[in-house]
């Protein structure tokens, strides 16, 4: 829809701190998506949004306009649909565990997932550690698999919320990424276009996350829950710590191995507890009692039902499912090197950003979209913050291939590790909830 205002009028309006109408946002955003409004005008507008912010109504309107800028998935024929999103972290293999858990618990997960970018990992890259597994399913097969198995996962397509694809790329080069209404609308436009009734959000807070402080994380969580509610969806968010990596493994195949251990009920406590907490949010959103939901979620990890779903899901999308029962056969880089404690004491800081960047340096992530990655490299956290260590004892193990990136990765990890004389205060993993 076109208003009587020109594009410079709209830029001026935001520059001066006024509120856009939905029609104005359509004119700007849909015009940009079609190619009718040039990058330079949208760049100026993005900077005005960055500096002036947006009201909750404006943010919700922007999200709806972006969600409607391309195809929208129709999941109406599927029962009890749920989607999950993490704002990105290091060692965050939660989706690999949570999605088969939810399917085993009777919900339907028909989900679009992303690849890793910069220091954060992505679910699609992790799953591609299974030779043959593919995120490219035609829509009909995707929907049929979701109906039959309760779980189907596709990669990001350019047809879903294309406005976000274009705007995100422009934000990336105009210093307008770290802007709350733009992040919230970007994430939620894809969630709304993906069609699930319920969305569970894991908003990461800390050194390895987009949101460095709890206040910023809370504001982002509130904004996203508000957008979803205005759009008639059930959205629940948890805020979780990302100062230090989740679980022990960072790197694609290593994370898949740890996810399988967790699906067998033998996972690290932090990862297991997060998966249970997110499953409870999803079940409660679908009307279940909280205590009963928690018992069911724990049981799915103990009785093999979530693992069985995962095996069937890997096979359904072309992966070698025998590796689910023999994860030791996944391709893990053969060479090892350790980072040791510089003194005796307790592990203090173990910086998630440093670990994520070390995985990147070893070749396990990409700096630019489309780069090939080495699924086998990564970092194992042998000692978590708060654990006692002796001088010279290994704290971190690097899995590398022939020394590629090893010096840089080691330097990053040494810089991200501190050993203290007294045990640090334990950091809770779950920092809050927004419903
Ligand atoms: N993830 C997104 O999808 N968009 C953002 O703006 C930030 C993180």
CSV table of N, CA and C and ligand atoms in Angstrom, one decimal, residues 85 87 156 164 168 171 177 182-184 186-187 190 210, ligand 1:
chain,number,residue,atom,x,y,z
A,85,UNK,N,13.2,-21.3,19.2
A,85,UNK,CA,14.3,-20.4,18.6
A,85,UNK,C,15.3,-20.0,19.7
A,87,UNK,N,18.5,-17.4,20.5
A,87,UNK,CA,19.1,-16.2,19.9
A,87,UNK,C,20.6,-16.4,19.6
A,156,UNK,N,16.8,-22.4,6.0
A,156,UNK,CA,16.1,-21.1,5.7
A,156,UNK,C,15.9,-21.0,4.2
A,164,UNK,N,13.1,-9.9,5.5
A,164,UNK,CA,14.1,-10.0,6.6
A,164,UNK,C,15.5,-10.3,6.0
A,168,UNK,N,18.3,-7.8,6.8
A,168,UNK,CA,19.4,-8.3,7.6
A,168,UNK,C,20.8,-8.0,7.0
A,171,UNK,N,21.5,-4.4,7.3
A,171,UNK,CA,21.9,-4.0,8.7
A,171,UNK,C,23.3,-4.4,9.0
A,177,UNK,N,22.7,-3.7,13.3
A,177,UNK,CA,22.3,-5.1,13.7
A,177,UNK,C,21.8,-5.0,15.1
A,182,UNK,N,14.7,-4.1,15.7
A,182,UNK,CA,15.1,-4.7,14.5
A,182,UNK,C,15.4,-6.2,14.7
A,183,UNK,N,16.1,-6.5,15.8
A,183,UNK,CA,16.3,-7.9,16.1
A,183,UNK,C,15.0,-8.7,16.4
A,184,UNK,N,14.2,-8.1,17.2
A,184,UNK,CA,12.9,-8.7,17.6
A,184,UNK,C,12.1,-9.0,16.3
A,186,UNK,N,13.1,-9.1,13.2
A,186,UNK,CA,13.7,-10.1,12.3
A,186,UNK,C,13.5,-11.5,12.7
A,187,UNK,N,13.7,-11.8,14.0
A,187,UNK,CA,13.5,-13.2,14.5
A,187,UNK,C,12.0,-13.6,14.4
A,190,UNK,N,10.3,-14.4,11.0
A,190,UNK,CA,10.5,-15.8,10.4
A,190,UNK,C,9.7,-16.8,11.2
A,210,UNK,N,24.3,-12.2,21.8
A,210,UNK,CA,24.0,-10.9,21.2
A,210,UNK,C,23.7,-9.9,22.4
B,1,LIG,N1,18.9,-13.4,14.5
B,1,LIG,C1,18.0,-13.0,13.6
B,1,LIG,O1,17.4,-13.8,12.9
B,1,LIG,N2,17.9,-11.7,13.3
B,1,LIG,C2,18.6,-10.7,14.0
B,1,LIG,O2,18.5,-9.6,13.8
B,1,LIG,C3,19.5,-11.2,15.1
B,1,LIG,C4,19.6,-12.5,15.3
